[in-house]
N, CA, C and O atoms as a Maestro MAE file, in Angstrom:
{
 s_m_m2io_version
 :::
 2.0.0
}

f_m_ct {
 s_m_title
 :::
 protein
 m_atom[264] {
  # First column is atom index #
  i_m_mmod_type
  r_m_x_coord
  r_m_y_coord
  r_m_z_coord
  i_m_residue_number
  s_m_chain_name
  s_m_pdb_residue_name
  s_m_pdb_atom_name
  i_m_atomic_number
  :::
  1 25 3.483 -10.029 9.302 1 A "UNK " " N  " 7
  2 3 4.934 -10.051 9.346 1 A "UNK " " CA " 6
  3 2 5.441 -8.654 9.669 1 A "UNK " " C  " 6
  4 15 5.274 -7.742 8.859 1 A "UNK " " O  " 8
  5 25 6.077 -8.458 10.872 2 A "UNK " " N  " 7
  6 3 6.620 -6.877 10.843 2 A "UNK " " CA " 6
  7 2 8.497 -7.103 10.793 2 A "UNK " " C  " 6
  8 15 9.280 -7.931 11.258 2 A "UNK " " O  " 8
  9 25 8.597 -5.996 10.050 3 A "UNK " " N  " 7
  10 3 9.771 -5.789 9.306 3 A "UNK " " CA " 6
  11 2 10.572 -4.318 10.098 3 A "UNK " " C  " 6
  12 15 10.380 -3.112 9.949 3 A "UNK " " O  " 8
  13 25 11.656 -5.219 11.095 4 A "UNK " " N  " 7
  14 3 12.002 -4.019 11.514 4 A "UNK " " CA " 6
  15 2 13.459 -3.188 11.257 4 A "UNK " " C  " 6
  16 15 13.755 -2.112 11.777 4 A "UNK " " O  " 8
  17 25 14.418 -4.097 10.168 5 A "UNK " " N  " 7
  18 3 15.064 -3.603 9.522 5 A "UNK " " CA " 6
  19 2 15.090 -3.362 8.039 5 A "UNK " " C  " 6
  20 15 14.578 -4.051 7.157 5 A "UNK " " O  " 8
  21 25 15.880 -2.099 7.917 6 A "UNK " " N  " 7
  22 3 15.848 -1.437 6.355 6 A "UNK " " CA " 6
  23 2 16.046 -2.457 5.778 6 A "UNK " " C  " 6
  24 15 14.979 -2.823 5.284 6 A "UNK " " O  " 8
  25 25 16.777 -3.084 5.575 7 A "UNK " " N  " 7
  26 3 17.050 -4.084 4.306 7 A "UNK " " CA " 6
  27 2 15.583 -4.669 4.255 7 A "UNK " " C  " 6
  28 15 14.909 -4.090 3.403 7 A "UNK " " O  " 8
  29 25 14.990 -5.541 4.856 8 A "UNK " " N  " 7
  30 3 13.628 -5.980 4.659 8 A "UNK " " CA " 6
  31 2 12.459 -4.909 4.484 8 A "UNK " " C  " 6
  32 15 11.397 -5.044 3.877 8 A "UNK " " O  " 8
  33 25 12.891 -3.940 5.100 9 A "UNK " " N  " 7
  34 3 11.095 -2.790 4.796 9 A "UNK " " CA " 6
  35 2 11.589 -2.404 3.245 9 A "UNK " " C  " 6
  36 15 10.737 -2.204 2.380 9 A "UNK " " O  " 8
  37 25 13.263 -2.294 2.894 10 A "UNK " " N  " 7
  38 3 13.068 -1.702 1.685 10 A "UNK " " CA " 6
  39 2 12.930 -2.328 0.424 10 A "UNK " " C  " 6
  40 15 12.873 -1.719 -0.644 10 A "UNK " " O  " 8
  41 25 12.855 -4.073 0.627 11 A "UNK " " N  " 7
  42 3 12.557 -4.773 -0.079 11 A "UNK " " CA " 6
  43 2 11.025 -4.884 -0.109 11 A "UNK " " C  " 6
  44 15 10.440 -5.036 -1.181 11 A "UNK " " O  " 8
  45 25 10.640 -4.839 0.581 12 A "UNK " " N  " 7
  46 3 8.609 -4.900 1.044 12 A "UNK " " CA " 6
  47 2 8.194 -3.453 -0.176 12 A "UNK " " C  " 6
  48 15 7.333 -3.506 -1.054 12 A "UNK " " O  " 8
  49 25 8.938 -2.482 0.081 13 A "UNK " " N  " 7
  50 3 8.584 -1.338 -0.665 13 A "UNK " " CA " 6
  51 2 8.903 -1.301 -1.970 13 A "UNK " " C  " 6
  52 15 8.219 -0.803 -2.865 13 A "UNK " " O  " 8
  53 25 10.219 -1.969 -2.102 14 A "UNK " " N  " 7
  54 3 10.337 -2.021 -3.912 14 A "UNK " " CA " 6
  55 2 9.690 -2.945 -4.520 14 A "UNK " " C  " 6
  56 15 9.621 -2.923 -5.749 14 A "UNK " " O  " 8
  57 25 9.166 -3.809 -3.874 15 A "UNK " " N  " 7
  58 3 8.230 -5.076 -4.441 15 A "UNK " " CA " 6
  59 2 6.896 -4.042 -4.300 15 A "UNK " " C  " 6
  60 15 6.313 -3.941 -5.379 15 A "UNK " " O  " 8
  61 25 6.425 -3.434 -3.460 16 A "UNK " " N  " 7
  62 3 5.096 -2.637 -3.980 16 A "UNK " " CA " 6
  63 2 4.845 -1.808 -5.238 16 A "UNK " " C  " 6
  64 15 3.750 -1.667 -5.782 16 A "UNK " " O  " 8
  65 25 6.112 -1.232 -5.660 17 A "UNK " " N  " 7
  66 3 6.118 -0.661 -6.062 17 A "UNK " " CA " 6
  67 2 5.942 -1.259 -7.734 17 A "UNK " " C  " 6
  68 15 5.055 -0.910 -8.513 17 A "UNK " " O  " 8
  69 25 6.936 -2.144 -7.984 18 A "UNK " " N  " 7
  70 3 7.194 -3.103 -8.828 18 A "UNK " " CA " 6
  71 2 5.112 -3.319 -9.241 18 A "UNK " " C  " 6
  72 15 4.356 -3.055 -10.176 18 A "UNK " " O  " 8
  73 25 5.034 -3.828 -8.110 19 A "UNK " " N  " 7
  74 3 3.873 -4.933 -8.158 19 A "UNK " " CA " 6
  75 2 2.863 -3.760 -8.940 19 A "UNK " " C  " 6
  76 15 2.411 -3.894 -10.077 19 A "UNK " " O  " 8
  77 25 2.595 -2.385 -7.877 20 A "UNK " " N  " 7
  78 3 1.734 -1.698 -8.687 20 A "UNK " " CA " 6
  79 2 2.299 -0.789 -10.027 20 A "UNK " " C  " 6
  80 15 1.569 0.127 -10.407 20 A "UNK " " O  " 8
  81 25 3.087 -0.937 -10.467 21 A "UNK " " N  " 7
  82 3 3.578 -0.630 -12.238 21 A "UNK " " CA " 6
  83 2 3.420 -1.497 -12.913 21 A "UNK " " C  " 6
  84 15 3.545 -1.279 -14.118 21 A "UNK " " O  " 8
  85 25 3.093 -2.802 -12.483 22 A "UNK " " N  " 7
  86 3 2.708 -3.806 -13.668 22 A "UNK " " CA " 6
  87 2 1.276 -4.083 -13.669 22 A "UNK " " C  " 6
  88 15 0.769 -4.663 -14.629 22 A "UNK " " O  " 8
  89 25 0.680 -3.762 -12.798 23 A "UNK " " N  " 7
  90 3 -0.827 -3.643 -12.596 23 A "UNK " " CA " 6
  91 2 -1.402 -2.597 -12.923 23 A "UNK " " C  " 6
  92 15 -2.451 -2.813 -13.529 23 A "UNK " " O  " 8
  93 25 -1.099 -1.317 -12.743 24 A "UNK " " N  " 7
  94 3 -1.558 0.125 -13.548 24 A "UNK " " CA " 6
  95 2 -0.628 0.948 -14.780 24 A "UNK " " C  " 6
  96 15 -0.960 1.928 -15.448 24 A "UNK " " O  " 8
  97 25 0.672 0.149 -14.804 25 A "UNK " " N  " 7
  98 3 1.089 0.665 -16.228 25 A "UNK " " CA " 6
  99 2 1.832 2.462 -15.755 25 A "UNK " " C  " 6
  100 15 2.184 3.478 -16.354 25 A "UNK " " O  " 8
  101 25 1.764 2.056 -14.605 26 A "UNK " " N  " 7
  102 3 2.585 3.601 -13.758 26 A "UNK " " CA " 6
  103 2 3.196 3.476 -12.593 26 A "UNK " " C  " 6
  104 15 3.052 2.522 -11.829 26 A "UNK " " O  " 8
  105 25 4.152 4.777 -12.354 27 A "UNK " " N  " 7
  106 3 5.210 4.558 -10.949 27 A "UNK " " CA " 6
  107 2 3.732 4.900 -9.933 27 A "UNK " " C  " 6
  108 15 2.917 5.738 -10.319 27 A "UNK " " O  " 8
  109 25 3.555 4.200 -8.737 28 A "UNK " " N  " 7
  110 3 2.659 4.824 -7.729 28 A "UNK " " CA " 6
  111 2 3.145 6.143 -6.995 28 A "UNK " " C  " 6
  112 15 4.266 6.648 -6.936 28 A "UNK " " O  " 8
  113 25 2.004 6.508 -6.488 29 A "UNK " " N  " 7
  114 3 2.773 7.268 -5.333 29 A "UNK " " CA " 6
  115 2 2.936 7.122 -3.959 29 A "UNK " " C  " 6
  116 15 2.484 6.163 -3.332 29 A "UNK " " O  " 8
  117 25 3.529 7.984 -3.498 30 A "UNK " " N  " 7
  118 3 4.088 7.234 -2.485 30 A "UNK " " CA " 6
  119 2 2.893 6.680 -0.953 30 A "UNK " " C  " 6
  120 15 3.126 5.889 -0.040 30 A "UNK " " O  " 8
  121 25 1.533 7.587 -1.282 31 A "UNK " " N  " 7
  122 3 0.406 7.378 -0.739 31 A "UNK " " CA " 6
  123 2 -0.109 5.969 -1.316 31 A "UNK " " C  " 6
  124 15 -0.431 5.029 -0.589 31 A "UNK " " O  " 8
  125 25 -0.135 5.955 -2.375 32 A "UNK " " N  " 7
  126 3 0.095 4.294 -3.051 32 A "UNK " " CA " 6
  127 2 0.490 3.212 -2.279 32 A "UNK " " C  " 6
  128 15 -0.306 2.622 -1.549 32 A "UNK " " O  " 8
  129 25 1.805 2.866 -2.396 33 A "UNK " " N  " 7
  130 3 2.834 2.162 -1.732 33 A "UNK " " CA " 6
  131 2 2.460 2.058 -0.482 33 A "UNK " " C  " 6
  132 15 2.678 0.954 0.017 33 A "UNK " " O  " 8
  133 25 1.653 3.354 0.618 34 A "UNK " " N  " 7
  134 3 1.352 3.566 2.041 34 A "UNK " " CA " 6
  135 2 -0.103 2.387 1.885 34 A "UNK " " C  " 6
  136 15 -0.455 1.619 2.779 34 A "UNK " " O  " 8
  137 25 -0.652 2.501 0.747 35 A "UNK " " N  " 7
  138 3 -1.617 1.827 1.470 35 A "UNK " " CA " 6
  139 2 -1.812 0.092 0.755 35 A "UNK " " C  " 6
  140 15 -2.589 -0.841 0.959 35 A "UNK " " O  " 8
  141 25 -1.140 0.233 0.239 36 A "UNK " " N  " 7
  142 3 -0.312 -1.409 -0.280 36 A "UNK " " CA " 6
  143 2 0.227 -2.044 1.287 36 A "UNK " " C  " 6
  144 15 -0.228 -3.085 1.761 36 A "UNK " " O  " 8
  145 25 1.123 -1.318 1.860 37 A "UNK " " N  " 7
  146 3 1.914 -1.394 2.496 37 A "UNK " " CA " 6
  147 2 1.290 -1.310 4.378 37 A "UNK " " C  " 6
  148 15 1.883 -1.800 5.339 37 A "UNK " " O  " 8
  149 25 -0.019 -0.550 4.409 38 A "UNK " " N  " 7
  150 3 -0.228 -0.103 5.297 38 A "UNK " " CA " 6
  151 2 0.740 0.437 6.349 38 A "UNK " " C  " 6
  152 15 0.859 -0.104 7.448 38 A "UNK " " O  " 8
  153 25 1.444 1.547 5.969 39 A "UNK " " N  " 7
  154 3 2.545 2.262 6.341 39 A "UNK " " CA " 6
  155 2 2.408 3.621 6.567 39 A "UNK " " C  " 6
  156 15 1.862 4.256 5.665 39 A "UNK " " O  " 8
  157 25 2.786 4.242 7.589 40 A "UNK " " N  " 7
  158 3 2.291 5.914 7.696 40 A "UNK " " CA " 6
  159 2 2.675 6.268 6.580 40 A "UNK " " C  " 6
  160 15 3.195 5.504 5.766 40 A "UNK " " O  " 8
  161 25 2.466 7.466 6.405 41 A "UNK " " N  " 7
  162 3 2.898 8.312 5.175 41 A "UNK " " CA " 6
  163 2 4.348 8.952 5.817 41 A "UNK " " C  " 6
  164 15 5.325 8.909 5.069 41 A "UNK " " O  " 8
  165 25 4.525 9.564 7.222 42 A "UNK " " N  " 7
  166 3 5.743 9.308 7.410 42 A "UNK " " CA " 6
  167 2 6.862 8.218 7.236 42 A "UNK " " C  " 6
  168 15 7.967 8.627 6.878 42 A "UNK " " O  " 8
  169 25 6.741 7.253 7.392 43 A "UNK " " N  " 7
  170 3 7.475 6.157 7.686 43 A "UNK " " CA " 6
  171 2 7.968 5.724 6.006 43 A "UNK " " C  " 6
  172 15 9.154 5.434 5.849 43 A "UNK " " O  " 8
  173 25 7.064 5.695 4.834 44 A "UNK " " N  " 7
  174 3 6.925 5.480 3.806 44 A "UNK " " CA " 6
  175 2 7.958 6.593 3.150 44 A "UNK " " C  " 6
  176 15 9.075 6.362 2.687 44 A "UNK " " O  " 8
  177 25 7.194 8.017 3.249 45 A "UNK " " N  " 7
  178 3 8.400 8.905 2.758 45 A "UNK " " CA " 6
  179 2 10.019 9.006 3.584 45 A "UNK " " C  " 6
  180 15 10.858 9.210 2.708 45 A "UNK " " O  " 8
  181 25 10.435 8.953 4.468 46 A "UNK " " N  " 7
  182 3 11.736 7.912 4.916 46 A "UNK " " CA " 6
  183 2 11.971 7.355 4.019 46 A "UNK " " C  " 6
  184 15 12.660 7.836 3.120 46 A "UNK " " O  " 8
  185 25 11.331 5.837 3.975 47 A "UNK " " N  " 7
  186 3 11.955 5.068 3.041 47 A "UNK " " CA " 6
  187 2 12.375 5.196 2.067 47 A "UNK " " C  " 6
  188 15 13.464 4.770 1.684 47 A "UNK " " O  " 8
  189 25 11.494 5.893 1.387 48 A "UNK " " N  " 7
  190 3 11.767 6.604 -0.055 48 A "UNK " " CA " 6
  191 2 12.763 7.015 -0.557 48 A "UNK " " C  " 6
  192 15 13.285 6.650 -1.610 48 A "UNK " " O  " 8
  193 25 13.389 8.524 0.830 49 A "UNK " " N  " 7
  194 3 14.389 8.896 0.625 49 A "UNK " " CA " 6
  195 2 15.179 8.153 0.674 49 A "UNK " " C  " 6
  196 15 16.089 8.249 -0.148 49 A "UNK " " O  " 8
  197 25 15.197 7.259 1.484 50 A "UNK " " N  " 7
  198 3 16.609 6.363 1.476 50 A "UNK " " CA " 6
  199 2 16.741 5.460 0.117 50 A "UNK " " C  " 6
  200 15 17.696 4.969 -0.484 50 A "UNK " " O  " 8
  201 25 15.759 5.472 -0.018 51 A "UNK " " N  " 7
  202 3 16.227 4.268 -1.441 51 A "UNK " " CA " 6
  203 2 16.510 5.338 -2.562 51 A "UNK " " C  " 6
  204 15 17.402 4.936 -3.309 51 A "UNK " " O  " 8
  205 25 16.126 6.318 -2.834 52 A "UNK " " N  " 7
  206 3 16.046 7.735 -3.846 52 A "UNK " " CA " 6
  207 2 18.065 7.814 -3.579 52 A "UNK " " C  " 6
  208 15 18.956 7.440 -4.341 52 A "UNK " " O  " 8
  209 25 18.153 8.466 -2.171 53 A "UNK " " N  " 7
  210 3 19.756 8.869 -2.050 53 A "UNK " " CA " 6
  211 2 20.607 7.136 -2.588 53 A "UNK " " C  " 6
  212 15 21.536 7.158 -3.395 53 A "UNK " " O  " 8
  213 25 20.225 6.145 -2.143 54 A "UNK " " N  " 7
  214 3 21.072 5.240 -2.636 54 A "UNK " " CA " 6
  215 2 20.793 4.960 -4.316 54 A "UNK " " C  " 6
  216 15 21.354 4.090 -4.982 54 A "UNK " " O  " 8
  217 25 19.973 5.748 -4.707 55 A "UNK " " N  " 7
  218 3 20.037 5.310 -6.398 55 A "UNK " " CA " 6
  219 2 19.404 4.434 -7.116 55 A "UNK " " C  " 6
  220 15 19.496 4.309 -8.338 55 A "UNK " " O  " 8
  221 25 18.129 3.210 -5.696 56 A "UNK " " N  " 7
  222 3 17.683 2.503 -5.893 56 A "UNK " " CA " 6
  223 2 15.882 2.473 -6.425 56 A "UNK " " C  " 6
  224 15 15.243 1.556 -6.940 56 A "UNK " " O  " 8
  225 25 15.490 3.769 -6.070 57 A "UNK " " N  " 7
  226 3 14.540 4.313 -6.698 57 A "UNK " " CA " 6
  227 2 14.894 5.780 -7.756 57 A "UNK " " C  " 6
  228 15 16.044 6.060 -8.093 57 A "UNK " " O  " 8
  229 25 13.855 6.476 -8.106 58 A "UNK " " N  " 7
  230 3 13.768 7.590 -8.812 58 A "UNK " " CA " 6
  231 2 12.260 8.157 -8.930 58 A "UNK " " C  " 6
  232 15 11.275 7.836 -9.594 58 A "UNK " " O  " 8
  233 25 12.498 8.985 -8.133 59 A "UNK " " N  " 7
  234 3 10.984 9.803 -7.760 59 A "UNK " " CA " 6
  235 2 11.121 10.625 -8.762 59 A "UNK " " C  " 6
  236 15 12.190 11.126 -9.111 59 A "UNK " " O  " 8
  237 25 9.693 10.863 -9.439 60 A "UNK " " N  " 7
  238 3 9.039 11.511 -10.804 60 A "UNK " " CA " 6
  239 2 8.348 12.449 -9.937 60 A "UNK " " C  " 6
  240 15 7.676 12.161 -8.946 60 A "UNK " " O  " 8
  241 25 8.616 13.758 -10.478 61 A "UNK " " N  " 7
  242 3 7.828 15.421 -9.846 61 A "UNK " " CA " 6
  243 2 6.858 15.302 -11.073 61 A "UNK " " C  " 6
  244 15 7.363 15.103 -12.178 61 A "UNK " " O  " 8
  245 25 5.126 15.441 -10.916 62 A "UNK " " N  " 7
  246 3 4.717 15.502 -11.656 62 A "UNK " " CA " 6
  247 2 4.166 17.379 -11.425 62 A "UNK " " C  " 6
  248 15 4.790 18.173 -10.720 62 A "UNK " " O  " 8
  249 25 3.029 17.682 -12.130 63 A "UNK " " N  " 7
  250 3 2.360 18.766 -11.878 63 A "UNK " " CA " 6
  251 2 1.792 18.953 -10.635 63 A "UNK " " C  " 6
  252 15 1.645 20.039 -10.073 63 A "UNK " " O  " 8
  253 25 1.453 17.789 -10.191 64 A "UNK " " N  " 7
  254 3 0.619 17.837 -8.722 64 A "UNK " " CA " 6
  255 2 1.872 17.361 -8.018 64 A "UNK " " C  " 6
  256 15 1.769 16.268 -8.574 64 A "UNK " " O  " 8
  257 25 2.986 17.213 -7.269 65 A "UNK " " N  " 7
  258 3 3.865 16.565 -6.368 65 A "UNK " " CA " 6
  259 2 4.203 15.169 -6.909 65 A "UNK " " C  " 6
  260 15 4.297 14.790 -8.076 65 A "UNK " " O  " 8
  261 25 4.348 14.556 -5.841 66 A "UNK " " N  " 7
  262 3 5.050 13.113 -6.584 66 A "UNK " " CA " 6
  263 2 3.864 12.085 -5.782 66 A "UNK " " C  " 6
  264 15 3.884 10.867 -5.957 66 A "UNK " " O  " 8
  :::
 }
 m_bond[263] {
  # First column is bond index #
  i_m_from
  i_m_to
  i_m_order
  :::
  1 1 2 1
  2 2 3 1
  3 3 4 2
  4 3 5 1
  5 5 6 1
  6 6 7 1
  7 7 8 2
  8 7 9 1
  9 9 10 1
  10 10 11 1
  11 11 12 2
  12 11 13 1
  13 13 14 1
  14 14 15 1
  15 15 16 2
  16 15 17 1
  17 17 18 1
  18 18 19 1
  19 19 20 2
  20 19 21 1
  21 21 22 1
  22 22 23 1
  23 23 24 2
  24 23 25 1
  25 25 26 1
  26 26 27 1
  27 27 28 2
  28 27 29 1
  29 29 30 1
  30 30 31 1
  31 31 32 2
  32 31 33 1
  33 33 34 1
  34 34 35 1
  35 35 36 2
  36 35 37 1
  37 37 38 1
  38 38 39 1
  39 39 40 2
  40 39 41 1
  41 41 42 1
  42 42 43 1
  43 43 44 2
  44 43 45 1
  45 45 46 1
  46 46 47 1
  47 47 48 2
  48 47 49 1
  49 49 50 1
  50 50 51 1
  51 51 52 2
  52 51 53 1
  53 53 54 1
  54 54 55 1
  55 55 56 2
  56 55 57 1
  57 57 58 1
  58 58 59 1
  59 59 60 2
  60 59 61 1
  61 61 62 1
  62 62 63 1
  63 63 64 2
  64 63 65 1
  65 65 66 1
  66 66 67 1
  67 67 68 2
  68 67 69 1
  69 69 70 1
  70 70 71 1
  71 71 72 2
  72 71 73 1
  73 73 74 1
  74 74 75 1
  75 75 76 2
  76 75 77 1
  77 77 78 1
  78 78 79 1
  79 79 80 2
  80 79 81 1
  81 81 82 1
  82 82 83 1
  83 83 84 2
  84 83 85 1
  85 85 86 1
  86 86 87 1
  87 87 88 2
  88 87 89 1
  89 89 90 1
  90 90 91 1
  91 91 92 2
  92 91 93 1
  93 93 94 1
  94 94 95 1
  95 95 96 2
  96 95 97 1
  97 97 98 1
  98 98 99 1
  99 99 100 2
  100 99 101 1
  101 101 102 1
  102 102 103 1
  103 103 104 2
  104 103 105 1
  105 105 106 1
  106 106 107 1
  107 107 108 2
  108 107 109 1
  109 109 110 1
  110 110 111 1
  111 111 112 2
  112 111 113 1
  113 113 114 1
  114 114 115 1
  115 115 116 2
  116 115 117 1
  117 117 118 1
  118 118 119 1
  119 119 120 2
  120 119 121 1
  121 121 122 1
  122 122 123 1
  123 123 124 2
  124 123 125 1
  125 125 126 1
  126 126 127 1
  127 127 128 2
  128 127 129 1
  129 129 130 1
  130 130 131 1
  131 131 132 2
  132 131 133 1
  133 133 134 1
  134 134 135 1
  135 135 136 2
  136 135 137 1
  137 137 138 1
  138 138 139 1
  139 139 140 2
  140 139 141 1
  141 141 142 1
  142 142 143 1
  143 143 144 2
  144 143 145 1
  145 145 146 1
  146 146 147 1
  147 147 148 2
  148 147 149 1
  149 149 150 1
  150 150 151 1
  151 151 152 2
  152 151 153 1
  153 153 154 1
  154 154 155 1
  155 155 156 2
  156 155 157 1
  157 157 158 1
  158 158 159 1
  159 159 160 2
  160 159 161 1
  161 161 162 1
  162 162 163 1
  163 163 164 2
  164 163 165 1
  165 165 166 1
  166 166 167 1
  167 167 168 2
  168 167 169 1
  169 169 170 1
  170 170 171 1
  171 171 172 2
  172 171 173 1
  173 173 174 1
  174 174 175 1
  175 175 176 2
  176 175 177 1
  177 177 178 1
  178 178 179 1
  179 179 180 2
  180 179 181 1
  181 181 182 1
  182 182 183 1
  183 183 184 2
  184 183 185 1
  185 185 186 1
  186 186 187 1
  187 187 188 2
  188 187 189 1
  189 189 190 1
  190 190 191 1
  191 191 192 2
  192 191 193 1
  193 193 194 1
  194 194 195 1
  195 195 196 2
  196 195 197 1
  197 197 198 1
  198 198 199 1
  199 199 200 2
  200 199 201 1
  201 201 202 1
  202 202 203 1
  203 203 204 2
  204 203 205 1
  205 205 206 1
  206 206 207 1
  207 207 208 2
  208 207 209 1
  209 209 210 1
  210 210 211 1
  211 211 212 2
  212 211 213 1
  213 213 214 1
  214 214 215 1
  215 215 216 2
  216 215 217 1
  217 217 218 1
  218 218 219 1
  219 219 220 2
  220 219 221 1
  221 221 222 1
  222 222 223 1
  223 223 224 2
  224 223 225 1
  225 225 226 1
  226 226 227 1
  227 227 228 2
  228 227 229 1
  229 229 230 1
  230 230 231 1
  231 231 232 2
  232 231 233 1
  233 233 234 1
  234 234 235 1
  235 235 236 2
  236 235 237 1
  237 237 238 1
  238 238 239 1
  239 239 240 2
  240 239 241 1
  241 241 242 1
  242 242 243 1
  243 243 244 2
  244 243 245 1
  245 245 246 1
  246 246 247 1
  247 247 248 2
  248 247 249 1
  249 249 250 1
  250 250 251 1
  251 251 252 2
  252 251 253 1
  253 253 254 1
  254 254 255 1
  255 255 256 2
  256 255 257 1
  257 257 258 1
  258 258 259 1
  259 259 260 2
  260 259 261 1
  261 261 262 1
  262 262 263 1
  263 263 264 2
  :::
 }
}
């Protein structure tokens, strides 16, 4: 299935995300989500931001990056 508008890639991504916090008990990262998703790591961090600026995610800075 390719997903070529935001509204659908950013639903594909919050469901990864979802999916792997109830399976490991943690937020992934965003290399995570890339390979759930099979998504560049560019294309993935995009998304991110966009869902981060709309309020719909919340990226955690750990010691090592996010």
């Amino acid at each position: 299935m390719q997903t070529d508008d935001f509204y659908s890639t950013a639903h594909l991504f919050v469901a990864a995300v979802r999916i792997w916090e109830h399976q490991n008990s943690a937020p992934p990262s965003v290399e995570d989500v890339c390979r759930i998703l099979s998504f560049s790591l560019e294309r993935s961090n995009f998304i991110c931001k966009q869902l981060q600026d709309l309020g719909i995610v919340e990226v955690v800075e750990g010691a090592y990056g996010r």
